[in-house]
């Protein structure tokens, strides 16, 4: 057996016949059987929170709204870039906070209040 069990696999969202999302933890392994290569897919139910968490970038910001670090675990393939590239950028450079100049001020004020508590 050349893989991990489904409990260690990625959380993928499958869709049932009614279009409902079904988060599943999926693992794929490969093995040889009588000279044939077999790919074995194992799946187990995952919670909604596990499904959402697997598609999330967690950032640490300073009081000015600048990304100081990225919490490890976000795969590069999720958003099409390495999340570490966000380090050093102000959050409003990649997150739409509105077009008003005051949105930057409101966000900065909100961050300062959260750091004060």
PDB file of C-alpha atoms in Angstrom:
ATOM      1  CA  UNK A   1       0.000   0.000   0.000  1.00  0.00           C
ATOM      2  CA  UNK A   2       1.608   3.262  -1.106  1.00  0.00           C
ATOM      3  CA  UNK A   3      -0.523   5.979   0.436  1.00  0.00           C
ATOM      4  CA  UNK A   4      -2.247   7.214   3.500  1.00  0.00           C
ATOM      5  CA  UNK A   5      -5.657   6.353   4.845  1.00  0.00           C
ATOM      6  CA  UNK A   6      -8.689   8.535   4.154  1.00  0.00           C
ATOM      7  CA  UNK A   7      -8.359  10.180   7.554  1.00  0.00           C
ATOM      8  CA  UNK A   8      -5.074  11.711   6.358  1.00  0.00           C
ATOM      9  CA  UNK A   9      -6.295  12.657   2.866  1.00  0.00           C
ATOM     10  CA  UNK A  10      -7.429  15.934   1.379  1.00  0.00           C
ATOM     11  CA  UNK A  11     -10.976  17.191   1.887  1.00  0.00           C
ATOM     12  CA  UNK A  12     -12.791  17.379  -1.443  1.00  0.00           C
ATOM     13  CA  UNK A  13     -16.345  18.452  -2.119  1.00  0.00           C
ATOM     14  CA  UNK A  14     -18.476  16.018  -4.057  1.00  0.00           C
ATOM     15  CA  UNK A  15     -22.008  16.754  -5.226  1.00  0.00           C
ATOM     16  CA  UNK A  16     -24.987  14.414  -4.911  1.00  0.00           C
ATOM     17  CA  UNK A  17     -27.787  13.998  -7.476  1.00  0.00           C
ATOM     18  CA  UNK A  18     -29.717  16.888  -5.910  1.00  0.00           C
ATOM     19  CA  UNK A  19     -26.721  19.250  -6.187  1.00  0.00           C
ATOM     20  CA  UNK A  20     -25.917  19.261  -2.467  1.00  0.00           C
ATOM     21  CA  UNK A  21     -22.266  19.596  -1.474  1.00  0.00           C
ATOM     22  CA  UNK A  22     -20.821  16.588   0.347  1.00  0.00           C
ATOM     23  CA  UNK A  23     -17.399  17.166   1.920  1.00  0.00           C
ATOM     24  CA  UNK A  24     -15.331  13.968   1.811  1.00  0.00           C
ATOM     25  CA  UNK A  25     -11.829  13.197   3.052  1.00  0.00           C
ATOM     26  CA  UNK A  26     -10.223  11.318   0.150  1.00  0.00           C
ATOM     27  CA  UNK A  27      -6.994   9.356  -0.153  1.00  0.00           C
ATOM     28  CA  UNK A  28      -5.544   7.658  -3.244  1.00  0.00           C
ATOM     29  CA  UNK A  29      -2.956   4.897  -3.074  1.00  0.00           C
ATOM     30  CA  UNK A  30      -1.329   2.702  -5.707  1.00  0.00           C
ATOM     31  CA  UNK A  31      -0.430  -0.973  -5.459  1.00  0.00           C
ATOM     32  CA  UNK A  32       0.583  -3.849  -7.692  1.00  0.00           C
ATOM     33  CA  UNK A  33      -1.721  -6.873  -7.917  1.00  0.00           C
ATOM     34  CA  UNK A  34      -0.713  -9.819 -10.131  1.00  0.00           C
ATOM     35  CA  UNK A  35       1.348  -7.499 -12.325  1.00  0.00           C
ATOM     36  CA  UNK A  36      -1.397  -4.898 -12.695  1.00  0.00           C
ATOM     37  CA  UNK A  37      -1.172  -1.440 -11.176  1.00  0.00           C
ATOM     38  CA  UNK A  38      -4.249  -0.598  -9.123  1.00  0.00           C
ATOM     39  CA  UNK A  39      -5.246   2.840  -7.901  1.00  0.00           C
ATOM     40  CA  UNK A  40      -7.320   2.581  -4.743  1.00  0.00           C
ATOM     41  CA  UNK A  41      -9.525   5.493  -3.708  1.00  0.00           C
ATOM     42  CA  UNK A  42     -10.663   5.573  -0.086  1.00  0.00           C
ATOM     43  CA  UNK A  43     -13.176   8.110   1.172  1.00  0.00           C
ATOM     44  CA  UNK A  44     -14.789   8.995   4.466  1.00  0.00           C
ATOM     45  CA  UNK A  45     -17.274  11.678   5.436  1.00  0.00           C
ATOM     46  CA  UNK A  46     -15.831  15.014   6.490  1.00  0.00           C
ATOM     47  CA  UNK A  47     -17.585  17.768   8.372  1.00  0.00           C
ATOM     48  CA  UNK A  48     -18.685  20.993   6.717  1.00  0.00           C
ATOM     49  CA  UNK A  49     -16.100  22.854   8.841  1.00  0.00           C
ATOM     50  CA  UNK A  50     -13.309  20.574   7.574  1.00  0.00           C
ATOM     51  CA  UNK A  51     -14.398  21.286   4.008  1.00  0.00           C
ATOM     52  CA  UNK A  52     -14.418  25.052   4.550  1.00  0.00           C
ATOM     53  CA  UNK A  53     -11.153  24.994   6.493  1.00  0.00           C
ATOM     54  CA  UNK A  54      -9.394  23.210   3.639  1.00  0.00           C
ATOM     55  CA  UNK A  55     -10.231  26.174   1.379  1.00  0.00           C
ATOM     56  CA  UNK A  56      -9.094  29.004   3.592  1.00  0.00           C
ATOM     57  CA  UNK A  57      -6.055  31.235   3.818  1.00  0.00           C
ATOM     58  CA  UNK A  58      -5.261  32.350   7.355  1.00  0.00           C
ATOM     59  CA  UNK A  59      -3.203  35.513   7.607  1.00  0.00           C
ATOM     60  CA  UNK A  60      -1.571  37.399  10.456  1.00  0.00           C
ATOM     61  CA  UNK A  61      -1.804  41.181  10.124  1.00  0.00           C
ATOM     62  CA  UNK A  62      -0.161  44.024  11.974  1.00  0.00           C
ATOM     63  CA  UNK A  63      -2.081  47.058  13.221  1.00  0.00           C
ATOM     64  CA  UNK A  64      -1.629  48.777   9.837  1.00  0.00           C
ATOM     65  CA  UNK A  65      -3.323  45.947   7.911  1.00  0.00           C
ATOM     66  CA  UNK A  66      -0.096  44.572   6.435  1.00  0.00           C
ATOM     67  CA  UNK A  67       0.267  40.788   6.176  1.00  0.00           C
ATOM     68  CA  UNK A  68       3.097  39.741   8.483  1.00  0.00           C
ATOM     69  CA  UNK A  69       2.804  35.990   7.932  1.00  0.00           C
ATOM     70  CA  UNK A  70       0.643  33.239   6.494  1.00  0.00           C
ATOM     71  CA  UNK A  71      -0.466  30.339   8.679  1.00  0.00           C
ATOM     72  CA  UNK A  72       1.075  27.163   7.174  1.00  0.00           C
ATOM     73  CA  UNK A  73      -1.170  24.637   5.499  1.00  0.00           C
ATOM     74  CA  UNK A  74      -2.732  26.463   2.559  1.00  0.00           C
ATOM     75  CA  UNK A  75      -1.735  24.629  -0.623  1.00  0.00           C
ATOM     76  CA  UNK A  76      -0.415  26.734  -3.517  1.00  0.00           C
ATOM     77  CA  UNK A  77      -2.864  25.038  -5.884  1.00  0.00           C
ATOM     78  CA  UNK A  78      -5.901  26.281  -3.938  1.00  0.00           C
ATOM     79  CA  UNK A  79      -5.778  29.867  -5.181  1.00  0.00           C
ATOM     80  CA  UNK A  80      -3.226  29.499  -7.996  1.00  0.00           C
ATOM     81  CA  UNK A  81      -0.353  31.221  -6.178  1.00  0.00           C
ATOM     82  CA  UNK A  82       1.883  30.697  -3.172  1.00  0.00           C
ATOM     83  CA  UNK A  83       0.106  32.316  -0.189  1.00  0.00           C
ATOM     84  CA  UNK A  84       3.524  33.429   1.135  1.00  0.00           C
ATOM     85  CA  UNK A  85       3.520  35.995  -1.716  1.00  0.00           C
ATOM     86  CA  UNK A  86       0.982  37.990   0.343  1.00  0.00           C
ATOM     87  CA  UNK A  87       3.523  38.635   3.116  1.00  0.00           C
ATOM     88  CA  UNK A  88       4.376  42.327   3.270  1.00  0.00           C
ATOM     89  CA  UNK A  89       1.302  43.435   1.304  1.00  0.00           C
ATOM     90  CA  UNK A  90      -1.489  45.552   2.757  1.00  0.00           C
ATOM     91  CA  UNK A  91      -4.679  43.488   2.961  1.00  0.00           C
ATOM     92  CA  UNK A  92      -6.606  46.000   0.817  1.00  0.00           C
ATOM     93  CA  UNK A  93      -4.211  45.370  -2.079  1.00  0.00           C
ATOM     94  CA  UNK A  94      -5.824  41.949  -2.675  1.00  0.00           C
ATOM     95  CA  UNK A  95      -9.102  42.069  -0.728  1.00  0.00           C
ATOM     96  CA  UNK A  96     -11.904  44.245  -2.068  1.00  0.00           C
ATOM     97  CA  UNK A  97     -12.895  46.527   0.776  1.00  0.00           C
ATOM     98  CA  UNK A  98     -14.829  48.929  -1.422  1.00  0.00           C
ATOM     99  CA  UNK A  99     -13.782  51.827  -3.566  1.00  0.00           C
ATOM    100  CA  UNK A 100     -14.206  54.552  -0.970  1.00  0.00           C
ATOM    101  CA  UNK A 101     -11.030  55.946   0.517  1.00  0.00           C
ATOM    102  CA  UNK A 102     -12.662  55.639   3.926  1.00  0.00           C
ATOM    103  CA  UNK A 103     -12.756  51.824   3.652  1.00  0.00           C
ATOM    104  CA  UNK A 104      -8.993  51.732   4.218  1.00  0.00           C
ATOM    105  CA  UNK A 105      -9.349  54.068   7.189  1.00  0.00           C
ATOM    106  CA  UNK A 106     -12.222  52.007   8.658  1.00  0.00           C
ATOM    107  CA  UNK A 107     -10.239  48.789   8.271  1.00  0.00           C
ATOM    108  CA  UNK A 108      -7.156  50.302   9.893  1.00  0.00           C
ATOM    109  CA  UNK A 109      -9.276  51.648  12.776  1.00  0.00           C
ATOM    110  CA  UNK A 110     -10.910  48.243  13.217  1.00  0.00           C
ATOM    111  CA  UNK A 111      -7.531  46.492  13.277  1.00  0.00           C
ATOM    112  CA  UNK A 112      -6.186  48.956  15.836  1.00  0.00           C
ATOM    113  CA  UNK A 113      -9.211  48.321  18.077  1.00  0.00           C
ATOM    114  CA  UNK A 114      -8.742  44.539  17.840  1.00  0.00           C
ATOM    115  CA  UNK A 115      -5.075  44.886  18.813  1.00  0.00           C
ATOM    116  CA  UNK A 116      -6.033  47.044  21.794  1.00  0.00           C
ATOM    117  CA  UNK A 117      -8.197  44.306  23.331  1.00  0.00           C
TER     118      UNK A 117
END
